Amino acid sequence: MEKINIKRVLEWSKHNRNTDIQAVVSYVRLPLMDLSHLLQVVRPSGIIDPNELLDAIEAQNASKYLKYRAALWSEENVSIEKFHSHTTHGEYPAQLLSGDVISHDMKKGYTRHSISETNGNGIMVELGTICLINHIKIFLWDRDNRAYSYFVEISPNRIQWDRVIDYSHYHCCSWQYLYSEVRAVRYIKLVGTHNTKRFMHFIGPQFRTVVVVCTSVQPNN
């Protein structure tokens, strides 16, 4: 998005040479551009003060939460097909976002990953676009008396990951209602750390922004 914005600003500046370009440039979020674009496209244009470029690069390296442009669908579950979301990691990926949380059994109706010491990517969901999220709802397979431990990480770019939920020291089961601060999110990792049966089974996760934010919620155990 920012590459498109700066391209439009450059085109606009060619036809408005007597106008204060800085008033327009201020709307471009430079820290969201990759380093090569800043140095090879933005810098040669001469429309950005060199100190601003340095500030943008510093923000990329130092800031954990950049100001991403994100979509907001209040109270909507953005993991459904309508929003072009899909599962990128996990066994039986098509099952995860099907919306069916009833007809699961020992052989179908869930997405799973093998629990290991390294954990790996676990199960990963890619949303159709960057969205504002503060609520995740997950169903843990519950056809017997097993319990799960897990954590949830989110990222806008698959580079910077933030662990918003860590229940790796809890024994959890059935529905999980998870809350955090509102974040700009494109990727969600659901990673199991313990289960009495070696596999982590997730069913029907939902990702949305809700009006009420709770930042300290205990897991369902």
PDB file of C-alpha atoms in Angstrom:
ATOM      1  CA  MET A   1       0.000   0.000   0.000  1.00  0.00           C
ATOM      2  CA  GLU A   2       2.735   2.505   0.912  1.00  0.00           C
ATOM      3  CA  LYS A   3       4.598   1.761  -2.323  1.00  0.00           C
ATOM      4  CA  ILE A   4       1.458   2.691  -4.222  1.00  0.00           C
ATOM      5  CA  ASN A   5       0.993   5.813  -2.108  1.00  0.00           C
ATOM      6  CA  ILE A   6       4.537   7.078  -2.649  1.00  0.00           C
ATOM      7  CA  LYS A   7       4.236   6.384  -6.380  1.00  0.00           C
ATOM      8  CA  ARG A   8       1.104   8.521  -6.504  1.00  0.00           C
ATOM      9  CA  VAL A   9       2.809  11.272  -4.520  1.00  0.00           C
ATOM     10  CA  LEU A  10       5.744  11.279  -6.948  1.00  0.00           C
ATOM     11  CA  GLU A  11       3.386  11.536  -9.912  1.00  0.00           C
ATOM     12  CA  TRP A  12       1.404  14.277  -8.201  1.00  0.00           C
ATOM     13  CA  SER A  13       4.573  16.260  -7.446  1.00  0.00           C
ATOM     14  CA  LYS A  14       5.530  16.318 -11.139  1.00  0.00           C
ATOM     15  CA  HIS A  15       2.357  18.223 -11.946  1.00  0.00           C
ATOM     16  CA  ASN A  16       2.295  20.419  -8.841  1.00  0.00           C
ATOM     17  CA  ARG A  17       5.815  21.760  -8.573  1.00  0.00           C
ATOM     18  CA  ASN A  18       4.763  25.001  -6.883  1.00  0.00           C
ATOM     19  CA  THR A  19       2.873  23.230  -4.094  1.00  0.00           C
ATOM     20  CA  ASP A  20       4.228  22.266  -0.677  1.00  0.00           C
ATOM     21  CA  ILE A  21       4.878  18.569  -1.240  1.00  0.00           C
ATOM     22  CA  GLN A  22       5.580  17.896   2.436  1.00  0.00           C
ATOM     23  CA  ALA A  23       1.918  18.320   3.305  1.00  0.00           C
ATOM     24  CA  VAL A  24       1.153  15.352   1.055  1.00  0.00           C
ATOM     25  CA  VAL A  25       4.217  13.278   1.929  1.00  0.00           C
ATOM     26  CA  SER A  26       3.276  13.378   5.607  1.00  0.00           C
ATOM     27  CA  TYR A  27       0.430  10.943   4.888  1.00  0.00           C
ATOM     28  CA  VAL A  28       2.822   8.263   3.617  1.00  0.00           C
ATOM     29  CA  ARG A  29       3.925   5.812   6.319  1.00  0.00           C
ATOM     30  CA  LEU A  30       7.578   5.431   5.419  1.00  0.00           C
ATOM     31  CA  PRO A  31       8.421   2.784   8.078  1.00  0.00           C
ATOM     32  CA  LEU A  32       6.061   0.366   6.316  1.00  0.00           C
ATOM     33  CA  MET A  33       8.232   0.310   3.180  1.00  0.00           C
ATOM     34  CA  ASP A  34      11.029  -2.184   2.806  1.00  0.00           C
ATOM     35  CA  LEU A  35      14.584  -0.877   2.990  1.00  0.00           C
ATOM     36  CA  SER A  36      15.363  -1.398  -0.693  1.00  0.00           C
ATOM     37  CA  HIS A  37      12.368   0.707  -1.762  1.00  0.00           C
ATOM     38  CA  LEU A  38      13.314   3.497   0.629  1.00  0.00           C
ATOM     39  CA  LEU A  39      16.871   3.624  -0.689  1.00  0.00           C
ATOM     40  CA  GLN A  40      16.317   2.898  -4.371  1.00  0.00           C
ATOM     41  CA  VAL A  41      13.056   4.735  -5.062  1.00  0.00           C
ATOM     42  CA  VAL A  42      12.206   7.213  -2.328  1.00  0.00           C
ATOM     43  CA  ARG A  43      15.685   8.567  -1.632  1.00  0.00           C
ATOM     44  CA  PRO A  44      16.594   9.373  -5.293  1.00  0.00           C
ATOM     45  CA  SER A  45      13.294  11.231  -5.717  1.00  0.00           C
ATOM     46  CA  GLY A  46      14.525  13.955  -3.374  1.00  0.00           C
ATOM     47  CA  ILE A  47      11.070  14.656  -1.949  1.00  0.00           C
ATOM     48  CA  ILE A  48      11.876  13.177   1.474  1.00  0.00           C
ATOM     49  CA  ASP A  49      14.290  14.764   3.902  1.00  0.00           C
ATOM     50  CA  PRO A  50      17.245  12.375   4.538  1.00  0.00           C
ATOM     51  CA  ASN A  51      16.609  12.584   8.278  1.00  0.00           C
ATOM     52  CA  GLU A  52      13.059  11.336   7.753  1.00  0.00           C
ATOM     53  CA  LEU A  53      14.413   8.362   5.835  1.00  0.00           C
ATOM     54  CA  LEU A  54      16.792   7.591   8.685  1.00  0.00           C
ATOM     55  CA  ASP A  55      13.929   7.896  11.172  1.00  0.00           C
ATOM     56  CA  ALA A  56      11.866   5.462   9.100  1.00  0.00           C
ATOM     57  CA  ILE A  57      14.701   2.927   9.003  1.00  0.00           C
ATOM     58  CA  GLU A  58      15.249   3.303  12.744  1.00  0.00           C
ATOM     59  CA  ALA A  59      11.538   2.736  13.379  1.00  0.00           C
ATOM     60  CA  GLN A  60      11.666  -0.473  11.342  1.00  0.00           C
ATOM     61  CA  ASN A  61      14.498  -1.794  13.484  1.00  0.00           C
ATOM     62  CA  ALA A  62      13.412  -0.508  16.881  1.00  0.00           C
ATOM     63  CA  SER A  63       9.622  -0.460  16.921  1.00  0.00           C
ATOM     64  CA  LYS A  64       7.709  -3.642  17.662  1.00  0.00           C
ATOM     65  CA  TYR A  65       4.374  -2.211  16.565  1.00  0.00           C
ATOM     66  CA  LEU A  66       4.389  -0.205  13.359  1.00  0.00           C
ATOM     67  CA  LYS A  67       1.280   1.703  12.320  1.00  0.00           C
ATOM     68  CA  TYR A  68      -0.039  -0.659   9.688  1.00  0.00           C
ATOM     69  CA  ARG A  69      -3.079   0.220   7.653  1.00  0.00           C
ATOM     70  CA  ALA A  70      -5.675  -2.364   8.617  1.00  0.00           C
ATOM     71  CA  ALA A  71      -9.290  -3.173   7.858  1.00  0.00           C
ATOM     72  CA  LEU A  72     -11.889  -3.095  10.610  1.00  0.00           C
ATOM     73  CA  TRP A  73     -15.046  -5.195  10.472  1.00  0.00           C
ATOM     74  CA  SER A  74     -16.461  -4.817  13.955  1.00  0.00           C
ATOM     75  CA  GLU A  75     -17.920  -8.047  15.390  1.00  0.00           C
ATOM     76  CA  GLU A  76     -17.267  -9.893  12.093  1.00  0.00           C
ATOM     77  CA  ASN A  77     -15.385 -13.187  11.990  1.00  0.00           C
ATOM     78  CA  VAL A  78     -12.674 -12.413   9.427  1.00  0.00           C
ATOM     79  CA  SER A  79     -11.500 -16.030   9.154  1.00  0.00           C
ATOM     80  CA  ILE A  80     -14.367 -17.076   6.883  1.00  0.00           C
ATOM     81  CA  GLU A  81     -14.236 -17.512   3.097  1.00  0.00           C
ATOM     82  CA  LYS A  82     -15.967 -14.162   2.577  1.00  0.00           C
ATOM     83  CA  PHE A  83     -12.727 -12.463   3.663  1.00  0.00           C
ATOM     84  CA  HIS A  84     -10.473 -14.777   1.584  1.00  0.00           C
ATOM     85  CA  SER A  85      -8.718 -16.262   4.612  1.00  0.00           C
ATOM     86  CA  HIS A  86      -7.070 -19.681   4.435  1.00  0.00           C
ATOM     87  CA  THR A  87      -4.942 -22.140   6.399  1.00  0.00           C
ATOM     88  CA  THR A  88      -1.297 -22.285   5.304  1.00  0.00           C
ATOM     89  CA  HIS A  89       0.151 -24.809   7.791  1.00  0.00           C
ATOM     90  CA  GLY A  90      -1.301 -27.859   9.501  1.00  0.00           C
ATOM     91  CA  GLU A  91      -2.649 -31.305   8.620  1.00  0.00           C
ATOM     92  CA  TYR A  92      -6.116 -31.271   7.001  1.00  0.00           C
ATOM     93  CA  PRO A  93      -6.018 -27.484   6.462  1.00  0.00           C
ATOM     94  CA  ALA A  94      -9.378 -27.307   4.683  1.00  0.00           C
ATOM     95  CA  GLN A  95     -11.148 -28.378   7.870  1.00  0.00           C
ATOM     96  CA  LEU A  96      -9.978 -25.497  10.044  1.00  0.00           C
ATOM     97  CA  LEU A  97     -12.024 -22.627   8.615  1.00  0.00           C
ATOM     98  CA  SER A  98     -15.005 -24.644   7.401  1.00  0.00           C
ATOM     99  CA  GLY A  99     -17.202 -23.248  10.169  1.00  0.00           C
ATOM    100  CA  ASP A 100     -18.314 -26.725  11.251  1.00  0.00           C
ATOM    101  CA  VAL A 101     -17.684 -27.173  14.983  1.00  0.00           C
ATOM    102  CA  ILE A 102     -20.207 -29.983  15.512  1.00  0.00           C
ATOM    103  CA  SER A 103     -19.545 -32.961  13.235  1.00  0.00           C
ATOM    104  CA  HIS A 104     -15.970 -33.733  14.285  1.00  0.00           C
ATOM    105  CA  ASP A 105     -14.903 -37.187  15.415  1.00  0.00           C
ATOM    106  CA  MET A 106     -11.713 -39.258  15.642  1.00  0.00           C
ATOM    107  CA  LYS A 107     -11.113 -39.101  11.883  1.00  0.00           C
ATOM    108  CA  LYS A 108     -12.414 -35.774  10.601  1.00  0.00           C
ATOM    109  CA  GLY A 109     -13.526 -32.244  11.364  1.00  0.00           C
ATOM    110  CA  TYR A 110     -10.278 -30.801  12.707  1.00  0.00           C
ATOM    111  CA  THR A 111      -6.876 -29.449  11.724  1.00  0.00           C
ATOM    112  CA  ARG A 112      -3.916 -30.700  13.700  1.00  0.00           C
ATOM    113  CA  HIS A 113      -0.159 -30.583  14.057  1.00  0.00           C
ATOM    114  CA  SER A 114       2.351 -32.847  15.750  1.00  0.00           C
ATOM    115  CA  ILE A 115       3.686 -31.498  19.034  1.00  0.00           C
ATOM    116  CA  SER A 116       7.482 -31.370  19.182  1.00  0.00           C
ATOM    117  CA  GLU A 117      10.211 -29.699  21.217  1.00  0.00           C
ATOM    118  CA  THR A 118      10.742 -27.035  18.544  1.00  0.00           C
ATOM    119  CA  ASN A 119       6.976 -26.436  18.042  1.00  0.00           C
ATOM    120  CA  GLY A 120       7.629 -25.063  14.533  1.00  0.00           C
ATOM    121  CA  ASN A 121       4.852 -23.188  12.771  1.00  0.00           C
ATOM    122  CA  GLY A 122       2.075 -25.240  14.334  1.00  0.00           C
ATOM    123  CA  ILE A 123      -1.121 -24.291  12.534  1.00  0.00           C
ATOM    124  CA  MET A 124      -1.045 -21.001  10.654  1.00  0.00           C
ATOM    125  CA  VAL A 125      -3.892 -18.941   9.233  1.00  0.00           C
ATOM    126  CA  GLU A 126      -3.443 -16.157   6.709  1.00  0.00           C
ATOM    127  CA  LEU A 127      -6.216 -13.575   6.635  1.00  0.00           C
ATOM    128  CA  GLY A 128      -7.289 -12.045   3.347  1.00  0.00           C
ATOM    129  CA  THR A 129      -5.839  -8.693   4.378  1.00  0.00           C
ATOM    130  CA  ILE A 130      -4.396  -7.014   7.464  1.00  0.00           C
ATOM    131  CA  CYS A 131      -7.236  -6.697   9.979  1.00  0.00           C
ATOM    132  CA  LEU A 132      -7.689  -5.180  13.408  1.00  0.00           C
ATOM    133  CA  ILE A 133      -8.275  -8.006  15.886  1.00  0.00           C
ATOM    134  CA  ASN A 134      -8.624  -8.273  19.641  1.00  0.00           C
ATOM    135  CA  HIS A 135     -10.644 -11.477  20.076  1.00  0.00           C
ATOM    136  CA  ILE A 136      -9.890 -15.066  19.080  1.00  0.00           C
ATOM    137  CA  LYS A 137     -12.284 -17.931  19.677  1.00  0.00           C
ATOM    138  CA  ILE A 138     -10.983 -21.496  19.284  1.00  0.00           C
ATOM    139  CA  PHE A 139     -12.511 -24.906  19.843  1.00  0.00           C
ATOM    140  CA  LEU A 140     -10.231 -27.700  21.084  1.00  0.00           C
ATOM    141  CA  TRP A 141     -11.174 -31.253  20.070  1.00  0.00           C
ATOM    142  CA  ASP A 142     -13.064 -32.745  23.024  1.00  0.00           C
ATOM    143  CA  ARG A 143     -14.361 -36.219  22.187  1.00  0.00           C
ATOM    144  CA  ASP A 144     -12.479 -37.644  25.183  1.00  0.00           C
ATOM    145  CA  ASN A 145     -10.904 -36.331  28.391  1.00  0.00           C
ATOM    146  CA  ARG A 146      -7.648 -35.037  26.906  1.00  0.00           C
ATOM    147  CA  ALA A 147      -6.320 -31.573  27.772  1.00  0.00           C
ATOM    148  CA  TYR A 148      -4.186 -29.197  25.725  1.00  0.00           C
ATOM    149  CA  SER A 149      -1.551 -26.538  26.314  1.00  0.00           C
ATOM    150  CA  TYR A 150      -0.831 -23.982  23.601  1.00  0.00           C
ATOM    151  CA  PHE A 151       0.106 -20.442  22.643  1.00  0.00           C
ATOM    152  CA  VAL A 152      -1.055 -17.995  19.974  1.00  0.00           C
ATOM    153  CA  GLU A 153       1.186 -15.647  18.003  1.00  0.00           C
ATOM    154  CA  ILE A 154       0.158 -12.931  15.561  1.00  0.00           C
ATOM    155  CA  SER A 155       1.987 -10.978  12.877  1.00  0.00           C
ATOM    156  CA  PRO A 156       1.217  -8.410  10.185  1.00  0.00           C
ATOM    157  CA  ASN A 157       4.074  -9.555   7.938  1.00  0.00           C
ATOM    158  CA  ARG A 158       5.376 -13.028   8.988  1.00  0.00           C
ATOM    159  CA  ILE A 159       8.576 -11.346  10.198  1.00  0.00           C
ATOM    160  CA  GLN A 160       7.642  -9.764  13.504  1.00  0.00           C
ATOM    161  CA  TRP A 161       5.677 -12.151  15.730  1.00  0.00           C
ATOM    162  CA  ASP A 162       3.969 -11.273  18.984  1.00  0.00           C
ATOM    163  CA  ARG A 163       2.812 -13.929  21.454  1.00  0.00           C
ATOM    164  CA  VAL A 164      -0.537 -12.566  22.613  1.00  0.00           C
ATOM    165  CA  ILE A 165      -1.733 -15.707  24.392  1.00  0.00           C
ATOM    166  CA  ASP A 166       0.479 -18.151  26.280  1.00  0.00           C
ATOM    167  CA  TYR A 167      -1.347 -21.046  27.902  1.00  0.00           C
ATOM    168  CA  SER A 168       1.594 -23.418  27.595  1.00  0.00           C
ATOM    169  CA  HIS A 169       1.447 -24.037  31.356  1.00  0.00           C
ATOM    170  CA  TYR A 170      -2.314 -24.575  31.535  1.00  0.00           C
ATOM    171  CA  HIS A 171      -4.446 -27.602  30.750  1.00  0.00           C
ATOM    172  CA  CYS A 172      -7.229 -26.388  28.461  1.00  0.00           C
ATOM    173  CA  CYS A 173     -10.248 -27.977  26.815  1.00  0.00           C
ATOM    174  CA  SER A 174     -13.272 -27.191  24.645  1.00  0.00           C
ATOM    175  CA  TRP A 175     -14.015 -23.535  23.749  1.00  0.00           C
ATOM    176  CA  GLN A 176     -11.309 -20.933  24.321  1.00  0.00           C
ATOM    177  CA  TYR A 177     -12.285 -17.248  24.427  1.00  0.00           C
ATOM    178  CA  LEU A 178      -9.102 -15.209  24.031  1.00  0.00           C
ATOM    179  CA  TYR A 179      -8.697 -11.439  24.275  1.00  0.00           C
ATOM    180  CA  SER A 180      -5.814  -9.028  23.750  1.00  0.00           C
ATOM    181  CA  GLU A 181      -5.192  -5.426  22.836  1.00  0.00           C
ATOM    182  CA  VAL A 182      -6.358  -4.446  19.362  1.00  0.00           C
ATOM    183  CA  ARG A 183      -3.609  -5.322  16.872  1.00  0.00           C
ATOM    184  CA  ALA A 184      -3.093  -5.162  13.126  1.00  0.00           C
ATOM    185  CA  VAL A 185      -2.905  -8.829  12.096  1.00  0.00           C
ATOM    186  CA  ARG A 186      -2.484 -10.801   8.866  1.00  0.00           C
ATOM    187  CA  TYR A 187      -1.067 -14.098  10.174  1.00  0.00           C
ATOM    188  CA  ILE A 188      -2.058 -16.164  13.221  1.00  0.00           C
ATOM    189  CA  LYS A 189      -0.124 -19.145  14.573  1.00  0.00           C
ATOM    190  CA  LEU A 190      -1.851 -21.667  16.840  1.00  0.00           C
ATOM    191  CA  VAL A 191       0.840 -23.814  18.417  1.00  0.00           C
ATOM    192  CA  GLY A 192       0.277 -26.720  20.775  1.00  0.00           C
ATOM    193  CA  THR A 193       2.926 -27.391  23.418  1.00  0.00           C
ATOM    194  CA  HIS A 194       1.370 -30.323  25.271  1.00  0.00           C
ATOM    195  CA  ASN A 195      -1.344 -32.910  24.814  1.00  0.00           C
ATOM    196  CA  THR A 196      -1.683 -36.337  26.328  1.00  0.00           C
ATOM    197  CA  LYS A 197      -2.162 -37.755  22.797  1.00  0.00           C
ATOM    198  CA  ARG A 198       0.855 -36.113  21.035  1.00  0.00           C
ATOM    199  CA  PHE A 199      -1.200 -34.121  18.499  1.00  0.00           C
ATOM    200  CA  MET A 200      -2.778 -30.686  18.814  1.00  0.00           C
ATOM    201  CA  HIS A 201      -6.295 -30.484  17.343  1.00  0.00           C
ATOM    202  CA  PHE A 202      -7.939 -27.129  16.546  1.00  0.00           C
ATOM    203  CA  ILE A 203     -11.474 -26.619  15.262  1.00  0.00           C
ATOM    204  CA  GLY A 204     -13.277 -23.566  13.898  1.00  0.00           C
ATOM    205  CA  PRO A 205     -11.150 -20.604  15.040  1.00  0.00           C
ATOM    206  CA  GLN A 206     -12.749 -17.179  14.764  1.00  0.00           C
ATOM    207  CA  PHE A 207     -10.899 -13.862  14.640  1.00  0.00           C
ATOM    208  CA  ARG A 208     -12.690 -10.564  15.168  1.00  0.00           C
ATOM    209  CA  THR A 209     -12.704  -7.152  16.806  1.00  0.00           C
ATOM    210  CA  VAL A 210     -15.133  -6.793  19.678  1.00  0.00           C
ATOM    211  CA  VAL A 211     -16.128  -3.650  21.504  1.00  0.00           C
ATOM    212  CA  VAL A 212     -15.201  -4.805  25.007  1.00  0.00           C
ATOM    213  CA  VAL A 213     -11.518  -5.651  25.473  1.00  0.00           C
ATOM    214  CA  CYS A 214     -10.421  -7.944  28.305  1.00  0.00           C
ATOM    215  CA  THR A 215      -6.672  -8.302  28.768  1.00  0.00           C
ATOM    216  CA  SER A 216      -6.573 -10.839  31.589  1.00  0.00           C
ATOM    217  CA  VAL A 217      -8.704 -13.903  30.920  1.00  0.00           C
ATOM    218  CA  GLN A 218      -7.954 -17.361  32.296  1.00  0.00           C
ATOM    219  CA  PRO A 219      -8.195 -20.363  29.951  1.00  0.00           C
ATOM    220  CA  ASN A 220     -11.079 -22.794  29.999  1.00  0.00           C
ATOM    221  CA  ASN A 221      -9.670 -25.794  31.859  1.00  0.00           C
TER     222      ASN A 221
END
